[in-house]
Amino acid sequence: MSTRNTVERREVRSVRRGVPVRRARLVRTTAFKLTIVYLLVFGVLAMALIAYISNTTKDLIDRQLETAIVGESAELVAEFRRTNLFKLISTIERRSMRPDANVYLITDFSGNPIAGNVAKLIYDPGVARGDTTFPVRYTRLVPSNRGTETPTHRALARLSVLGGGYRLLVGRDVEDRIEFSAIISRSIRGAMVVVAILALLSWAFISRVVLRKVDAIGGSTRQIVAGDLTRRLPTDGSGDEFDRLATGVNTMLDEIERLHAGLQEVSQNIAHDLKTPLTRVRNRLDETVRTQPGQGERERVLAAAIEECDQLIRTFDALLTIARVESHSTAVTLERTDLSALCADMAEFYEPAAEDCGMRLVADVAPGLAIPGEPTLLRTMIANLLDNALKYGTSDESLVELTLRRDGDAAIVTVRDHGPGVAEGDRARLMDRFVRMDAARSKPGAGLGLSMVKAIVGHHGGTVSLEDACPGLAVRIVLPLAT
Amino acid sequence: MKVLIVEDDADAAAYLSRGLNEAGHASDIAGDGECGLEMALGSEYDVLIVDRMLPKRDGLSLIETLRAKDRHVPILVLSALAQVDDRVKGLRAGGDDYLTKPYAFTELLARVEALSRRKQTAEFEAVYRVGDLELDRLSHTVSRGGQAILLQPREFRLLEYLMRHAGQVVTRTMLLENVWDYHFDPQTNVIDVHISRLRGKIDKAFAKPLVHTVRGAGYVIRTDEG
């Protein structure tokens, strides 16, 4: 099949380029784009949230630390002023015994350590001012094992001047806080990885599902374009977007198939049923040329030929109107039409013609019924029905009834004669184009009346049915009322 | 009557011209829209026949331009486009009548003559008279030879239209459009029956018939002498 070849060729071409077709198609899918968007949005939001929480927590902890340090510094300075250095030192030593002890250091005016629980203290002198807390690094002496130091920790410390050249340093360990920050960072990184993996998985899954469905649609449409109008897109009844799309496209295909069939029918009709009268005209004119009749005969033949041509033109027009109306291809908009007035008008118009045929036309029209419609088409419809009734509905009781009444939100138009009627089997065929009942072949007209009626009724969104009126034929048209 | 034919199909234009000449009218031909506009502006014509599809300037544009320049010459629009919308467009552009192709020449002639008559009688005539038949448009009464005749409203309008165009041929389609405002094509001779009913009321009891059938064209109301 040609389609398979083109697909293969495309794949081969792109493999030669080095980019497999599947990957390029995956990247172009909406699923991929959506996934990227979700990934970015979620990622940014998550990071922002985590950053906010961690910063706020850090600030909180920092403030607490600072308050604690400042408070303790002030407390110890006050004690020194109240008592003396030795008291202070013993207080510090006592506090250093606590498991969660702060960092304490007392130095003399030259910076030599006098008391405290640090073994080594490292800090940048530039930042060590009296009124701020500044970061330091320190080690402690292990109490149980003199001579060894703990690993270097970080702390925040504050310097206070005791007087007499002595200075006090109070600090608090911040390793916990740093550990906390590290945990946050690790969490963020971990979360990002998990999100990325999940996104990739869902993207791959969605893409595969989506691509499979798109491929199914693509395959079906290729076959339809190739000419198989009976094919329809597969639906799985899940009601999702693809199902709805497929259902919509299938409805469209139904309509296309119907129009296509209608078009073929029109072509066949034109070919067969219009060639007959054309041939008739041609033959008659040809005969005139051959037999060279007298002036009077010649005039008669020419006049008859013109009349035949006129009838042909009318038939063509009718066919075109039917085709146009059936295909909804016209821009004719339906306007609010007073159907009651229209029916009453038409009855009045046809009443003399009925009388002329020796029949009675009786109208029973309910007033005030309006429908969305096209007046000319509606008049054509009623004219065709009345014409038919007057032509075929003759009998002893020559009565033709045109009724219009309301039934809920619909208008019902009925044209009924009391004639011989139509057999049940024939009633369905009667609305096809060019069908005439055998008895009617002798009467004028091309047999388009009822198919025109059917087309016009369909155009107005209604239904038409032929019923046995016992006696006679009743044509019943249901049209939706204007809202 | 002087008629301007604006039609790019030379054969169709010649056919029209010949027919009009045979009917006793003078005619000029313009082969495209620009030429047609020029000629219409340059001379006084009684009626214009304008085809819709024209080179250089299409028919509707020609009509709109003429109307914009305050030229009120009656215009008959010819077109193969037969839908309701097309007719409305043609009339809205400023055309006075719309005839679809293919048409019978008698139809066109009748409409052209009716249009030229419309131009002439601008003032309102209260009473139409043909022979001894009188129709009073204000009181809606009809009498012949002094005898009052009772007509249905539709019959009155039918007679009124015939008498407005007394002496001119009036086609069935013209009657359908102007008396009933119908634009569909009844396949049978419904109009003929209405005319014969009218005849029954105004002609039957009287010596001289006024309503005459013109074979292949339509009807005319006139006294035999006129």
XYZ file of C-alpha atoms in Angstrom:
709
model
C 0.000 0.000 0.000
C 1.250 3.415 -0.854
C 0.712 4.802 2.624
C 2.946 2.251 4.241
C 5.707 3.033 1.805
C 5.630 6.715 2.604
C 5.784 6.016 6.321
C 8.731 3.711 5.877
C 10.487 6.179 3.662
C 10.071 8.885 6.230
C 11.473 6.717 8.985
C 14.423 5.656 6.897
C 15.190 9.227 5.977
C 15.255 10.420 9.535
C 17.300 7.476 10.769
C 19.892 8.398 8.208
C 19.857 11.870 9.623
C 20.588 10.254 12.928
C 17.414 11.295 14.668
C 14.923 8.458 15.149
C 11.425 9.498 14.174
C 9.863 8.365 17.404
C 11.967 10.605 19.606
C 11.311 13.694 17.453
C 7.570 12.978 17.501
C 7.593 12.448 21.274
C 9.244 15.795 21.836
C 6.699 17.580 19.669
C 3.713 16.209 21.535
C 1.524 18.359 23.677
C 1.994 15.831 26.450
C 5.703 16.589 26.482
C 5.170 20.318 26.525
C 2.583 20.030 29.272
C 4.855 17.838 31.337
C 7.707 20.326 31.031
C 5.393 23.125 32.078
C 4.084 21.181 35.066
C 7.610 20.210 36.018
C 8.829 23.778 35.935
C 5.841 25.209 37.738
C 5.787 22.574 40.442
C 9.535 22.673 40.821
C 9.725 26.417 41.150
C 6.844 26.522 43.605
C 8.248 23.696 45.701
C 11.671 25.253 45.846
C 10.232 28.624 46.723
C 8.169 27.091 49.503
C 11.056 25.136 50.930
C 13.384 28.128 50.687
C 10.865 30.292 52.477
C 10.369 27.793 55.263
C 14.065 27.234 55.731
C 14.920 30.917 55.720
C 12.203 31.733 58.193
C 13.257 28.899 60.435
C 16.907 29.920 60.201
C 16.041 33.477 61.130
C 13.982 32.276 64.054
C 16.728 30.085 65.340
C 19.299 32.838 64.842
C 17.221 35.317 66.752
C 16.718 32.855 69.561
C 20.431 32.216 69.700
C 21.214 35.864 69.748
C 18.731 36.572 72.489
C 20.131 33.734 74.541
C 23.705 34.888 74.092
C 22.971 38.526 74.773
C 20.963 37.606 77.815
C 23.602 35.374 79.261
C 26.386 37.870 78.569
C 24.506 40.562 80.390
C 23.756 38.218 83.249
C 27.385 37.195 83.677
C 28.651 40.770 83.426
C 26.212 41.771 86.107
C 27.385 38.959 88.344
C 31.021 40.042 87.867
C 30.139 43.554 88.878
C 28.198 42.345 91.872
C 30.853 39.922 93.060
C 34.303 39.372 91.671
C 36.286 37.573 89.046
C 36.665 34.357 90.974
C 32.950 34.097 91.508
C 32.453 34.568 87.840
C 34.980 31.913 86.969
C 33.349 29.378 89.257
C 29.945 30.214 87.778
C 31.315 29.641 84.343
C 32.926 26.386 85.340
C 29.687 25.229 86.850
C 27.754 26.078 83.729
C 30.374 24.395 81.565
C 29.529 21.100 83.268
C 26.122 21.073 81.661
C 25.824 18.738 78.712
C 24.508 21.400 76.384
C 26.808 24.123 77.694
C 27.488 27.367 75.962
C 30.941 28.500 74.991
C 32.674 30.577 77.627
C 36.051 32.322 77.632
C 37.600 34.986 79.853
C 40.758 36.709 78.724
C 42.984 39.285 80.313
C 43.950 42.558 78.742
C 46.557 40.937 76.541
C 44.250 38.221 75.338
C 45.522 35.336 77.365
C 42.823 32.905 78.331
C 42.170 32.753 82.038
C 39.105 30.604 82.262
C 36.514 28.960 80.059
C 35.687 25.740 78.275
C 37.402 26.276 74.976
C 40.629 24.745 73.974
C 41.072 26.739 70.828
C 39.212 29.731 69.524
C 39.469 30.962 65.987
C 37.839 34.066 64.742
C 38.328 37.043 62.549
C 39.273 39.974 64.782
C 37.830 42.365 62.258
C 34.277 41.320 63.018
C 34.701 40.996 66.771
C 33.115 44.147 68.003
C 31.512 44.641 71.334
C 27.926 45.036 70.257
C 27.378 42.244 67.793
C 27.408 38.488 67.682
C 29.958 37.147 65.334
C 30.851 33.699 64.078
C 33.717 31.758 65.628
C 35.221 28.345 65.368
C 36.304 26.534 68.485
C 37.287 23.283 70.043
C 36.607 22.125 73.559
C 38.595 20.051 75.922
C 37.045 16.672 76.419
C 36.229 16.611 80.138
C 36.615 12.914 80.623
C 39.828 12.649 78.704
C 42.082 15.546 79.395
C 44.454 16.322 76.626
C 42.102 15.613 73.744
C 40.008 18.104 71.932
C 36.591 17.814 70.425
C 36.293 18.349 66.720
C 36.079 21.968 65.588
C 32.577 23.329 65.842
C 31.100 26.602 64.783
C 29.452 28.985 67.152
C 28.057 32.451 67.411
C 29.713 34.506 70.143
C 29.552 37.860 71.800
C 32.292 39.846 73.423
C 31.735 41.788 76.636
C 34.160 44.027 78.470
C 34.361 43.194 82.166
C 36.604 45.960 83.311
C 40.173 45.831 84.570
C 41.186 44.732 81.117
C 39.272 41.470 81.389
C 36.951 40.399 78.614
C 34.241 37.772 78.522
C 33.174 35.775 75.495
C 29.859 33.964 75.502
C 28.867 31.844 72.563
C 26.468 29.166 71.404
C 27.040 26.219 69.204
C 25.380 26.500 65.768
C 26.265 23.138 64.334
C 22.652 22.110 64.775
C 21.437 24.992 62.778
C 23.945 24.301 60.059
C 22.949 20.680 60.092
C 19.342 21.795 59.706
C 20.217 23.862 56.630
C 22.045 20.901 55.185
C 19.019 18.712 55.701
C 16.881 21.246 53.869
C 19.273 21.354 50.926
C 19.418 17.602 50.719
C 15.627 17.486 50.832
C 15.335 19.958 48.009
C 17.761 18.035 45.877
C 16.059 14.755 46.652
C 12.632 16.172 45.918
C 13.811 17.554 42.601
C 15.132 14.189 41.568
C 11.924 12.412 42.559
C 9.806 15.002 40.742
C 11.919 14.733 37.626
C 11.666 10.951 37.597
C 7.912 11.000 38.143
C 7.501 13.616 35.407
C 9.508 11.537 32.977
C 7.495 8.442 33.785
C 4.150 10.173 33.421
C 5.284 11.861 30.237
C 6.379 8.585 28.760
C 3.124 6.917 29.753
C 0.888 9.736 28.527
C 2.820 10.094 25.309
C 2.543 6.444 24.547
C -1.192 6.402 25.221
C -1.758 9.660 23.345
C 0.446 8.707 20.434
C -1.294 5.382 20.108
C -4.672 7.072 19.854
C -3.405 9.722 17.464
C -1.883 7.009 15.308
C -5.214 5.198 15.236
C -6.957 8.353 14.076
C -4.253 9.024 11.529
C -4.548 5.541 10.095
C -8.312 5.777 9.733
C -8.266 9.207 8.119
C -5.679 8.072 5.588
C -7.975 5.274 4.513
C -10.944 7.626 4.361
C -9.074 10.105 2.195
C -8.078 7.234 -0.077
C -11.775 6.802 -0.818
C -13.230 4.417 1.720
C -16.063 6.611 2.975
C -17.584 3.857 5.078
C -14.712 3.790 7.560
C -15.192 5.427 10.917
C -12.737 6.380 13.666
C -12.464 3.896 16.527
C -14.035 4.911 19.816
C -13.542 3.113 23.112
C -16.540 4.468 24.954
C -14.381 6.101 27.606
C -15.837 9.529 26.917
C -12.432 11.236 27.055
C -11.304 13.975 24.707
C -10.166 11.547 22.018
C -13.450 9.713 22.150
C -15.336 12.964 21.770
C -13.084 13.981 18.898
C -13.557 10.638 17.210
C -17.331 10.809 17.684
C -17.425 14.305 16.241
C -15.339 13.304 13.252
C -17.523 10.238 12.708
C -20.637 12.388 12.643
C -18.925 14.597 10.083
C -18.047 11.526 8.040
C -21.663 10.368 8.180
C -22.687 13.707 6.719
C -19.998 13.553 4.040
C -21.089 10.059 3.089
C -24.678 11.209 2.840
C -23.783 14.208 0.692
C -21.583 12.064 -1.478
C -24.431 9.632 -1.999
C -26.791 12.512 -2.741
C -24.362 13.909 -5.269
C -24.062 10.566 -6.986
C -27.810 10.245 -7.054
C -28.207 13.659 -8.648
C -25.613 12.816 -11.278
C -27.356 9.565 -12.084
C -30.721 11.258 -12.226
C -29.461 13.982 -14.502
C -27.748 11.497 -16.728
C -30.736 9.236 -17.095
C -33.915 11.173 -16.580
C -33.010 14.456 -18.200
C -31.437 12.926 -21.257
C -34.827 11.493 -22.194
C -36.644 14.805 -22.768
C -33.500 16.299 -24.310
C -33.361 13.415 -26.731
C -37.026 13.914 -27.452
C -36.495 17.565 -28.375
C -33.496 16.742 -30.445
C -35.268 14.020 -32.336
C -38.266 16.156 -33.092
C -36.116 19.002 -34.388
C -34.042 16.553 -36.389
C -37.185 15.089 -37.920
C -38.326 18.568 -38.891
C -35.063 19.191 -40.691
C -35.333 15.897 -42.531
C -38.993 15.930 -43.495
C -39.191 19.673 -44.302
C -42.804 20.116 -43.327
C -44.927 23.147 -44.122
C -44.770 26.450 -42.303
C -47.600 25.704 -39.902
C -46.234 22.302 -38.882
C -42.771 23.749 -38.493
C -44.003 26.475 -36.199
C -45.870 23.917 -34.140
C -42.778 21.776 -33.726
C -40.618 24.749 -32.777
C -43.145 25.984 -30.238
C -43.335 22.493 -28.730
C -39.532 22.344 -28.606
C -39.376 25.643 -26.756
C -41.958 24.428 -24.278
C -40.032 21.193 -23.751
C -36.866 23.225 -23.164
C -38.666 25.415 -20.653
C -39.823 22.343 -18.795
C -36.264 21.024 -18.824
C -34.985 24.287 -17.384
C -37.596 24.126 -14.654
C -36.560 20.555 -13.882
C -32.905 21.562 -13.706
C -33.751 24.444 -11.412
C -35.769 22.157 -9.197
C -32.925 19.611 -9.056
C -30.443 22.319 -8.217
C -32.705 23.717 -5.538
C -33.152 20.280 -4.020
C -29.416 19.634 -4.076
C -28.661 23.031 -2.611
C -31.273 22.708 0.112
C -30.223 19.151 0.996
C -26.582 20.066 1.294
C -27.237 23.093 3.496
C -24.660 24.789 1.342
C -26.687 27.915 0.924
C -26.242 30.945 3.102
C -29.997 31.278 3.371
C -30.792 32.040 6.941
C -34.099 31.050 8.394
C -36.096 34.037 9.580
C -39.180 34.174 11.699
C -42.016 33.378 9.288
C -45.734 33.564 9.975
C -46.670 30.063 8.881
C -50.369 30.656 9.564
C -50.521 33.620 7.217
C -48.468 31.774 4.626
C -50.769 28.718 4.644
C -53.901 30.858 4.544
C -52.438 32.842 1.646
C -51.545 29.751 -0.328
C -54.976 28.228 0.254
C -56.594 31.392 -1.047
C -54.213 31.402 -4.001
C -55.006 27.831 -4.977
C -58.714 27.908 -4.267
C -59.721 29.080 -7.778
C -57.452 26.481 -9.339
C -59.147 23.788 -7.268
C -62.559 24.979 -8.346
C -61.365 24.917 -11.919
C -60.499 21.232 -11.505
C -63.933 20.566 -10.101
C -62.572 20.193 -6.578
C -62.945 22.003 -3.315
C -59.976 23.304 -1.327
C -60.728 23.774 2.343
C -58.250 25.369 4.722
C -58.243 24.989 8.496
C -55.379 27.134 9.687
C -54.670 27.794 13.351
C -53.580 31.421 13.713
C -50.378 32.863 15.086
C -47.964 29.992 14.434
C -44.483 31.144 13.490
C -41.484 29.053 12.493
C -37.905 29.817 11.528
C -38.183 29.543 7.783
C -37.567 30.736 4.273
C -40.875 31.905 2.812
C -40.159 31.097 -0.825
C -39.116 27.546 -0.014
C -42.116 27.055 2.241
C -44.456 28.300 -0.466
C -42.826 25.968 -2.973
C -43.381 23.123 -0.548
C -47.069 23.835 -0.059
C -47.564 24.548 -3.759
C -46.098 21.152 -4.632
C -48.393 19.406 -2.183
C -51.496 21.254 -3.362
C -50.508 20.674 -6.984
C -50.211 16.958 -6.341
C -53.503 16.833 -4.486
C -55.287 18.595 -7.333
C -53.623 16.378 -9.908
C -53.961 12.977 -8.281
C -56.554 13.388 -5.605
C -59.668 13.420 -7.744
C -62.579 11.205 -6.928
C -66.282 11.498 -6.324
C -65.690 13.396 -3.173
C -63.216 15.890 -4.560
C -62.084 17.565 -1.422
C -58.580 18.732 -0.596
C -57.851 19.801 2.945
C -54.981 21.996 4.082
C -54.687 22.076 7.844
C -52.234 23.767 10.166
C -52.336 23.170 13.864
C -50.059 23.293 16.868
C -48.810 20.234 18.719
C -46.614 21.163 21.657
C -43.622 23.043 20.307
C -44.217 21.971 16.722
C -46.464 23.038 13.885
C -48.203 20.298 11.915
C -49.117 20.985 8.273
C -51.280 18.389 6.599
C -52.434 18.258 2.987
C -55.010 15.575 2.484
C -56.975 14.496 -0.530
C -59.827 12.056 -0.873
C -58.553 10.412 -3.997
C -57.337 6.932 -4.765
C -54.371 7.309 -2.444
C -51.052 5.495 -2.698
C -50.318 1.876 -1.803
C -48.213 1.378 1.303
C -45.265 -0.140 -0.511
C -45.061 2.785 -2.893
C -45.332 5.530 -0.318
C -41.685 5.315 0.722
C -40.401 5.453 -2.845
C -42.524 8.424 -3.693
C -40.129 10.866 -2.120
C -37.185 9.733 -4.195
C -36.412 11.884 -7.150
C -38.136 11.297 -10.457
C -40.444 8.660 -9.135
C -43.902 8.814 -10.640
C -46.632 6.348 -10.026
C -47.353 4.543 -13.265
C -50.820 6.011 -13.489
C -49.312 9.463 -13.356
C -46.817 9.167 -16.150
C -49.205 10.780 -18.542
C -49.606 13.943 -16.512
C -47.199 16.880 -16.789
C -44.424 17.388 -14.335
C -41.069 15.759 -13.734
C -41.861 13.904 -10.540
C -39.708 16.121 -8.370
C -42.497 17.527 -6.234
C -42.258 15.252 -3.226
C -38.486 15.006 -3.210
C -38.465 18.808 -3.203
C -40.898 18.782 -0.297
C -38.666 16.337 1.567
C -35.583 18.496 0.982
C -37.320 21.688 2.100
C -38.763 20.048 5.207
C -35.316 18.714 6.109
C -33.814 22.156 5.611
C -36.314 23.549 8.106
C -35.483 20.884 10.654
C -38.759 19.031 10.325
C -40.089 15.649 9.246
C -42.517 14.579 6.533
C -44.529 11.394 6.275
C -47.038 9.982 3.842
C -50.055 8.382 5.396
C -53.085 6.537 4.229
C -55.995 8.862 4.865
C -58.618 6.203 4.104
C -59.546 7.329 1.600
C -56.837 9.312 -0.078
C -53.310 10.359 0.730
C -52.312 12.607 3.618
C -48.929 14.299 3.674
C -48.032 15.239 7.206
C -45.264 17.743 7.888
C -43.961 18.507 11.359
C -41.952 21.728 11.733
C -40.391 23.133 14.900
C -41.969 26.373 16.060
C -39.956 29.520 16.490
C -38.978 30.137 20.085
C -38.172 54.000 -25.917
C -34.378 54.098 -25.669
C -32.750 51.191 -23.877
C -29.110 50.675 -22.818
C -27.983 47.044 -22.728
C -24.915 46.418 -20.538
C -23.938 42.817 -21.288
C -20.513 41.341 -22.016
C -21.829 38.295 -23.880
C -21.981 39.699 -27.442
C -24.451 37.071 -28.652
C -26.877 37.684 -25.801
C -26.566 41.456 -26.242
C -27.269 41.224 -29.971
C -30.275 38.961 -29.333
C -31.684 41.487 -26.883
C -31.015 44.377 -29.208
C -32.725 42.674 -32.144
C -35.741 41.758 -30.067
C -36.113 45.277 -28.697
C -35.750 46.805 -32.140
C -38.445 44.496 -33.494
C -40.703 45.670 -30.715
C -40.168 49.219 -31.873
C -37.545 50.402 -29.381
C -34.063 51.851 -29.841
C -31.142 50.172 -28.087
C -27.449 50.688 -27.402
C -24.965 48.085 -26.218
C -22.110 48.450 -23.731
C -19.690 45.528 -23.394
C -18.362 46.133 -19.903
C -19.176 47.935 -16.676
C -17.005 51.002 -17.194
C -18.293 51.609 -20.706
C -21.824 51.061 -19.477
C -21.423 53.604 -16.678
C -20.005 56.146 -19.078
C -22.842 55.723 -21.538
C -25.499 55.796 -18.840
C -24.102 59.035 -17.469
C -23.644 60.517 -20.908
C -27.091 60.014 -22.414
C -30.701 59.846 -21.333
C -32.104 56.319 -21.441
C -35.601 55.188 -20.558
C -34.512 51.862 -19.147
C -31.182 50.142 -18.417
C -30.697 46.393 -18.729
C -27.642 45.476 -16.648
C -26.069 42.049 -16.375
C -24.561 41.314 -12.969
C -21.379 39.656 -14.154
C -19.447 42.275 -16.097
C -15.756 42.862 -16.726
C -14.057 46.018 -15.451
C -16.915 46.934 -13.153
C -19.624 44.533 -12.044
C -23.298 45.258 -12.526
C -24.224 46.021 -8.942
C -21.351 48.457 -8.609
C -22.507 50.229 -11.767
C -26.017 50.554 -10.365
C -24.812 51.803 -6.995
C -22.632 54.424 -8.662
C -25.495 55.645 -10.822
C -27.792 55.934 -7.826
C -25.101 57.716 -5.859
C -24.899 60.244 -8.681
C -28.638 60.801 -8.363
C -29.562 59.047 -11.598
C -32.982 57.494 -11.151
C -33.324 55.744 -14.503
C -35.232 52.436 -14.108
C -32.890 49.431 -14.148
C -33.615 45.773 -14.857
C -30.945 43.447 -13.432
C -30.164 40.282 -15.385
C -28.411 37.410 -13.722
C -27.920 33.672 -13.713
C -27.861 33.855 -9.910
C -31.354 32.964 -8.830
C -31.272 32.622 -5.062
C -33.373 34.790 -2.810
C -30.264 36.488 -1.429
C -29.077 37.398 -4.915
C -32.366 39.013 -5.778
C -32.376 40.978 -2.568
C -28.809 42.131 -3.235
C -29.709 43.264 -6.726
C -32.706 45.270 -5.585
C -30.896 46.723 -2.618
C -28.103 47.970 -4.864
C -30.678 50.144 -6.579
C -32.159 47.882 -9.238
C -35.873 48.155 -9.890
C -36.496 44.637 -11.156
C -34.582 41.356 -11.247
C -34.800 38.720 -13.972
C -32.933 35.443 -13.924
C -31.389 33.696 -16.892
C -32.470 31.918 -18.914
C -35.498 34.056 -19.541
C -38.147 34.235 -22.202
C -37.751 37.338 -24.317
C -41.437 38.149 -23.898
C -40.877 38.213 -20.161
C -37.996 40.633 -20.491
C -39.869 42.839 -22.945
C -42.931 43.004 -20.713
C -40.822 43.967 -17.702
C -38.791 46.566 -19.585
C -41.960 48.220 -20.879
C -43.499 48.138 -17.420
C -40.382 49.799 -15.996
C -40.440 52.604 -18.538
C -44.103 53.228 -17.829
C -43.280 53.435 -14.117
C -40.840 56.216 -14.816
C -43.364 58.235 -16.742
C -46.215 58.285 -14.291
C -44.647 59.682 -11.160
C -47.732 61.321 -9.742
C -50.372 59.360 -7.922
C -53.440 58.588 -10.010
C -56.541 58.106 -7.916
C -58.639 56.483 -10.642
C -57.605 54.073 -13.390
C -59.762 53.960 -16.503
C -59.775 51.565 -19.416
C -62.691 51.924 -21.746
C -65.770 52.110 -19.558
C -64.079 50.261 -16.711
C -63.233 52.397 -13.714
C -61.179 51.492 -10.661
C -61.065 53.910 -7.725
C -57.894 53.301 -5.734
C -58.984 55.315 -2.737
C -62.437 53.937 -2.168
C -61.521 50.456 -3.499
C -64.525 50.394 -5.785
C -64.820 49.110 -9.335
C -67.518 49.862 -11.835
C -68.100 49.270 -15.501
C -70.561 51.186 -17.577
C -71.795 52.752 -14.372
C -72.524 49.341 -12.836
C -70.766 48.588 -9.571
C -68.760 45.354 -9.505
C -67.945 43.574 -6.261
C -64.398 42.185 -6.123
C -62.481 40.240 -3.493
C -59.422 42.113 -2.173
C -57.035 39.929 -4.168
C -59.085 40.309 -7.338
C -59.026 44.074 -6.795
C -55.250 44.108 -6.548
C -54.969 41.949 -9.630
C -57.150 44.318 -11.639
C -55.326 47.328 -10.218
C -51.995 45.976 -11.417
C -53.348 45.188 -14.873
C -54.820 48.646 -15.193
C -51.681 50.369 -13.952
C -49.982 48.741 -16.910
C -52.929 49.181 -19.274
C -51.921 48.506 -22.832
C -48.749 46.660 -21.786
C -48.234 42.960 -21.609
C -48.074 41.675 -18.069
C -46.519 38.233 -17.601
C -47.662 35.595 -15.118
C -44.386 35.953 -13.221
C -44.889 39.696 -12.928
C -48.354 39.086 -11.513
C -47.031 36.494 -9.101
C -44.368 38.865 -7.828
C -46.339 42.081 -7.690
C -49.849 41.041 -6.775
C -49.014 38.131 -4.464
C -45.368 38.896 -3.569
C -44.531 35.264 -4.354
C -41.138 34.301 -5.698
C -41.654 30.626 -6.156
C -42.549 28.971 -9.423
C -45.952 27.295 -9.415
C -45.767 24.426 -11.820
C -49.378 24.725 -12.893
C -51.493 27.523 -14.267
C -52.873 28.879 -11.019
C -52.584 32.478 -12.225
C -54.670 31.708 -15.279
C -57.546 30.619 -13.113
C -57.424 33.844 -11.105
C -57.509 35.824 -14.331
C -60.442 33.858 -15.650
C -62.338 34.496 -12.407
C -61.631 38.193 -12.793
C -62.787 38.056 -16.383
C -65.956 36.405 -15.224
C -66.688 39.447 -13.099
C -65.642 42.327 -15.305
C -65.840 40.985 -18.857
C -68.446 38.283 -19.101
C -71.565 40.379 -18.774
C -70.304 43.077 -21.074
C -70.112 43.387 -24.827
C -66.459 44.259 -25.254
C -63.816 42.137 -23.432
C -61.039 44.206 -21.904
C -58.707 41.530 -20.566
C -56.866 39.769 -23.386
C -54.546 36.791 -23.361
C -51.257 37.288 -25.195
C -50.110 33.867 -26.275
C -46.720 32.879 -24.942
C -46.434 36.063 -22.885
C -49.217 36.884 -20.477
C -52.151 39.211 -20.273
C -53.033 42.769 -21.132
C -55.956 44.975 -20.347
C -56.946 47.351 -23.110
C -59.812 48.470 -25.234
C -59.622 46.842 -28.657
C -59.245 50.190 -30.302
C -56.396 51.292 -28.055
